Tab-separated table of C-alpha atoms in Angstrom:
chain	number	residue	atom	x	y	z
P	1	MET	CA	39.554	-18.210	1.250
P	2	GLY	CA	38.416	-15.742	3.811
P	3	ARG	CA	34.812	-14.716	4.244
P	4	PRO	CA	33.821	-11.759	2.174
P	5	ARG	CA	33.484	-8.344	3.916
P	6	THR	CA	29.988	-7.837	2.723
P	7	PRO	CA	27.661	-10.962	3.086
P	8	LEU	CA	26.359	-12.233	-0.111
P	9	LEU	CA	22.973	-12.753	1.319
P	10	ASP	CA	20.839	-11.130	4.106
P	11	ARG	CA	17.264	-10.326	4.623
P	12	GLU	CA	17.608	-6.718	3.435
P	13	ARG	CA	19.190	-7.918	0.215
P	14	ILE	CA	16.483	-10.657	-0.191
P	15	THR	CA	13.687	-8.113	0.363
P	16	THR	CA	15.106	-5.606	-2.055
P	17	THR	CA	15.528	-8.257	-4.837
P	18	ALA	CA	11.964	-9.452	-4.100
P	19	LEU	CA	10.420	-5.900	-4.401
P	20	GLU	CA	12.422	-5.278	-7.522
P	21	LEU	CA	10.763	-8.556	-9.062
P	22	VAL	CA	7.513	-7.480	-7.813
P	23	ASP	CA	7.692	-3.999	-9.119
P	24	GLU	CA	8.776	-5.524	-12.584
P	25	ARG	CA	6.402	-8.470	-12.780
P	26	GLY	CA	3.830	-8.181	-10.063
P	27	GLU	CA	5.169	-11.409	-8.466
P	28	PHE	CA	8.202	-13.082	-7.312
P	29	SER	CA	9.632	-16.719	-6.613
P	30	VAL	CA	12.450	-17.854	-4.324
P	31	PRO	CA	14.281	-19.337	-7.279
P	32	GLN	CA	13.991	-16.028	-9.123
P	33	ILE	CA	15.425	-14.207	-6.102
P	34	ALA	CA	18.304	-16.500	-5.875
P	35	LYS	CA	19.158	-16.382	-9.565
P	36	ARG	CA	19.316	-12.602	-9.300
P	37	LEU	CA	21.441	-12.642	-6.304
P	38	GLY	CA	23.765	-15.395	-7.800
P	39	VAL	CA	23.215	-17.919	-4.931
P	40	GLN	CA	21.643	-21.290	-4.567
P	41	THR	CA	17.957	-21.276	-3.825
P	42	GLY	CA	18.435	-23.150	-0.644
P	43	SER	CA	20.706	-20.309	0.566
P	44	VAL	CA	17.774	-17.843	0.563
P	45	TYR	CA	15.662	-20.145	2.760
P	46	HIS	CA	18.394	-20.050	5.511
P	47	HIS	CA	17.572	-16.366	5.959
P	48	VAL	CA	13.945	-16.226	5.639
P	49	ASP	CA	10.754	-18.124	6.717
P	50	GLY	CA	9.832	-19.323	3.232
P	51	ARG	CA	7.825	-17.480	0.572
P	52	ASP	CA	5.350	-16.323	3.319
P	53	GLY	CA	8.176	-14.800	5.265
P	54	ILE	CA	9.377	-12.826	2.251
P	55	VAL	CA	5.894	-11.459	1.665
P	56	GLU	CA	5.903	-10.146	5.146
P	57	LEU	CA	9.277	-8.607	4.640
P	58	LEU	CA	7.836	-6.827	1.499
P	59	ARG	CA	4.992	-5.662	3.509
P	60	GLU	CA	7.256	-4.272	6.050
P	61	ARG	CA	9.372	-2.558	3.424
P	62	VAL	CA	6.467	-0.927	1.568
P	63	THR	CA	4.681	0.124	4.715
P	64	SER	CA	7.919	1.660	6.304
P	65	ALA	CA	7.300	4.614	4.087
P	66	ILE	CA	3.935	5.444	5.733
P	67	ASP	CA	4.202	8.347	8.190
P	68	THR	CA	2.801	6.682	11.505
P	69	GLN	CA	3.367	9.854	13.207
P	70	ALA	CA	0.371	11.146	11.322
P	71	LEU	CA	-1.842	9.018	13.847
P	72	ALA	CA	-0.609	11.270	16.533
P	73	LEU	CA	-2.262	14.375	15.093
P	74	ALA	CA	-5.397	16.034	16.376
P	75	PRO	CA	-8.257	15.983	15.915
P	76	TRP	CA	-8.784	12.394	14.890
P	77	ASP	CA	-10.100	13.154	11.429
P	78	ALA	CA	-6.908	15.110	10.652
P	79	ALA	CA	-5.075	12.174	11.840
P	80	LEU	CA	-6.828	9.885	9.617
P	81	ALA	CA	-6.587	12.033	6.549
P	82	ALA	CA	-2.921	12.572	6.993
P	83	TRP	CA	-2.318	8.740	7.587
P	84	ALA	CA	-4.403	7.993	4.471
P	85	ARG	CA	-2.449	10.266	2.273
P	86	SER	CA	0.861	8.829	3.371
P	87	TYR	CA	-0.428	5.410	3.050
P	88	ARG	CA	-1.532	6.014	-0.510
P	89	GLU	CA	1.845	7.570	-1.412
P	90	ALA	CA	3.649	4.565	-0.006
P	91	PHE	CA	1.736	1.948	-2.000
P	92	ALA	CA	1.562	4.200	-5.110
P	93	ALA	CA	5.427	3.793	-5.237
P	94	HIS	CA	4.883	-0.054	-5.627
P	95	PRO	CA	1.426	-0.593	-7.140
P	96	LYS	CA	2.113	-4.052	-8.363
P	97	ALA	CA	2.613	-5.101	-4.813
P	98	ILE	CA	-0.884	-4.366	-3.910
P	99	PRO	CA	-2.526	-7.586	-5.026
P	100	LEU	CA	0.152	-9.622	-3.521
P	101	LEU	CA	0.115	-8.010	-0.106
P	102	MET	CA	-3.666	-7.525	0.219
P	103	THR	CA	-4.404	-11.169	-0.495
P	104	SER	CA	-2.206	-12.628	2.367
P	105	PRO	CA	-2.751	-12.274	6.207
P	106	VAL	CA	-0.921	-9.537	7.837
P	107	ARG	CA	1.775	-11.015	10.358
P	108	ALA	CA	4.573	-8.519	10.401
P	109	PRO	CA	4.744	-7.007	13.945
P	110	ARG	CA	5.653	-3.519	12.719
P	111	VAL	CA	2.629	-3.365	10.312
P	112	LEU	CA	0.249	-4.733	13.027
P	113	GLU	CA	1.451	-1.717	15.218
P	114	HIS	CA	0.181	0.605	12.550
P	115	TYR	CA	-3.250	-0.981	12.952
P	116	GLU	CA	-2.973	-0.909	16.736
P	117	ARG	CA	-2.386	2.917	16.594
P	118	ALA	CA	-5.261	3.421	14.137
P	119	VAL	CA	-7.684	1.222	16.367
P	120	THR	CA	-6.588	3.325	19.479
P	121	LEU	CA	-7.019	6.544	17.626
P	122	LEU	CA	-10.663	5.664	16.790
P	123	LEU	CA	-11.494	4.284	20.117
P	124	ASP	CA	-10.030	7.238	21.875
P	125	ALA	CA	-12.156	9.459	19.694
P	126	GLY	CA	-15.324	7.706	20.846
P	127	PHE	CA	-16.223	5.320	18.140
P	128	ALA	CA	-18.019	2.182	18.965
P	129	LEU	CA	-15.926	-0.956	18.899
P	130	PRO	CA	-17.833	-2.634	16.238
P	131	ASP	CA	-17.445	0.314	13.873
P	132	VAL	CA	-13.663	0.449	14.211
P	133	MET	CA	-12.311	-2.237	11.839
P	134	PRO	CA	-15.099	-1.577	9.257
P	135	LEU	CA	-13.879	1.998	9.230
P	136	ILE	CA	-10.209	1.244	8.867
P	137	MET	CA	-11.039	-1.426	6.184
P	138	ALA	CA	-13.114	1.024	4.166
P	139	LEU	CA	-10.327	3.594	4.329
P	140	GLU	CA	-7.691	1.049	3.166
P	141	ASN	CA	-10.054	0.255	0.220
P	142	LEU	CA	-10.206	3.825	-0.728
P	143	VAL	CA	-6.388	4.431	-0.335
P	144	LEU	CA	-5.427	1.356	-2.257
P	145	GLY	CA	-7.701	1.796	-5.127
P	146	SER	CA	-6.454	5.315	-5.474
P	147	ALA	CA	-2.877	4.113	-5.379
P	148	LEU	CA	-3.609	1.740	-8.206
P	149	ASP	CA	-5.303	4.742	-9.965
P	150	LEU	CA	-2.023	6.792	-9.660
P	151	ALA	CA	-0.209	4.145	-11.532
P	152	ALA	CA	-2.706	4.111	-14.280
P	153	PRO	CA	-2.285	6.090	-17.541
P	154	GLU	CA	-3.575	9.751	-17.137
P	155	ILE	CA	-6.008	9.175	-19.998
P	156	MET	CA	-7.903	5.991	-19.153
P	157	TRP	CA	-10.893	6.502	-21.661
P	158	GLU	CA	-10.081	6.326	-25.285
P	159	LEU	CA	-12.966	7.595	-27.304
P	160	PRO	CA	-13.180	6.610	-30.953
P	161	ASP	CA	-14.851	9.970	-31.598
P	162	GLU	CA	-16.840	12.528	-29.679
P	163	THR	CA	-20.128	11.828	-31.329
P	164	THR	CA	-20.682	8.251	-29.922
P	165	THR	CA	-20.471	9.429	-26.203
P	166	PRO	CA	-20.633	13.180	-26.410
P	167	ARG	CA	-21.517	13.810	-22.730
P	168	LEU	CA	-18.682	11.525	-21.644
P	169	ALA	CA	-16.392	13.464	-24.056
P	170	GLU	CA	-17.382	16.800	-22.355
P	171	ALA	CA	-16.892	15.438	-18.943
P	172	LEU	CA	-13.553	14.096	-19.736
P	173	ASP	CA	-12.520	17.469	-21.151
P	174	ALA	CA	-13.646	19.228	-18.014
P	175	VAL	CA	-11.512	17.024	-15.687
P	176	GLY	CA	-8.177	18.798	-16.325
P	177	GLU	CA	-4.881	17.560	-14.869
P	178	GLY	CA	-4.561	15.517	-11.600
P	179	ARG	CA	-7.743	13.542	-11.963
P	180	ALA	CA	-6.400	10.839	-9.765
P	181	ASP	CA	-5.575	13.251	-6.795
P	182	ARG	CA	-8.978	15.139	-7.214
P	183	ALA	CA	-10.869	11.735	-7.183
P	184	PHE	CA	-8.934	10.690	-4.060
P	185	GLU	CA	-9.572	13.860	-2.014
P	186	LEU	CA	-13.186	13.859	-3.071
P	187	ALA	CA	-13.655	10.191	-1.911
P	188	LEU	CA	-11.552	10.884	1.421
P	189	GLU	CA	-13.791	13.808	2.292
P	190	GLY	CA	-16.858	11.628	1.741
P	191	PHE	CA	-15.287	8.913	3.980
P	192	LEU	CA	-14.549	11.473	6.629
P	193	THR	CA	-17.965	13.042	6.473
P	194	HIS	CA	-19.525	9.628	7.032
P	195	ALA	CA	-17.115	8.734	9.847
P	196	ARG	CA	-17.973	12.070	11.581
P	197	ALA	CA	-21.610	11.340	11.449
P	198	LEU	CA	-21.046	7.775	12.693
P	199	GLN	CA	-19.049	9.364	15.651
P	200	ALA	CA	-21.699	11.793	16.399
P	201	GLY	CA	-24.474	9.184	16.411
């Protein structure tokens, strides 16, 4: 028999299948990937550097949707805001991947390049070196928490009646639509206000 025109297995198909499993279940295993692709588990290992390698392929796939050109905008705070919005949108598309990706070290070269550009942006804007990574990490906390919030039900508080918690009921009624977006923009502006003060100091 001749070779099939389309390879049965490659890194792209492995990544796509792993991401499908994560989107469905919040996790994946190499045997699950192999089963879904109709191949032997050992065949998957011929194309990737174990489970950790697949995690990094997933990280590259999810973050590929982030607009890194946003970090070239001026001034620096507009660049950070645009990057944060794009970052949030990319991870909101795959919220179940967040715990998996945020609890393993970042090794993927393309993803490290994102951080290199963000660090360069802040250093060029005049931030002190010790402040740079805490700022980036704080922004990531904001972005990823909001990405999870986007995946949550629009109604997160189910009140048995309005008499037990009347002020909460009033506050919830006043929120209106798009609560996750409004909360994100409020938190982002608070972050940027603090960052501007840090830069000025």
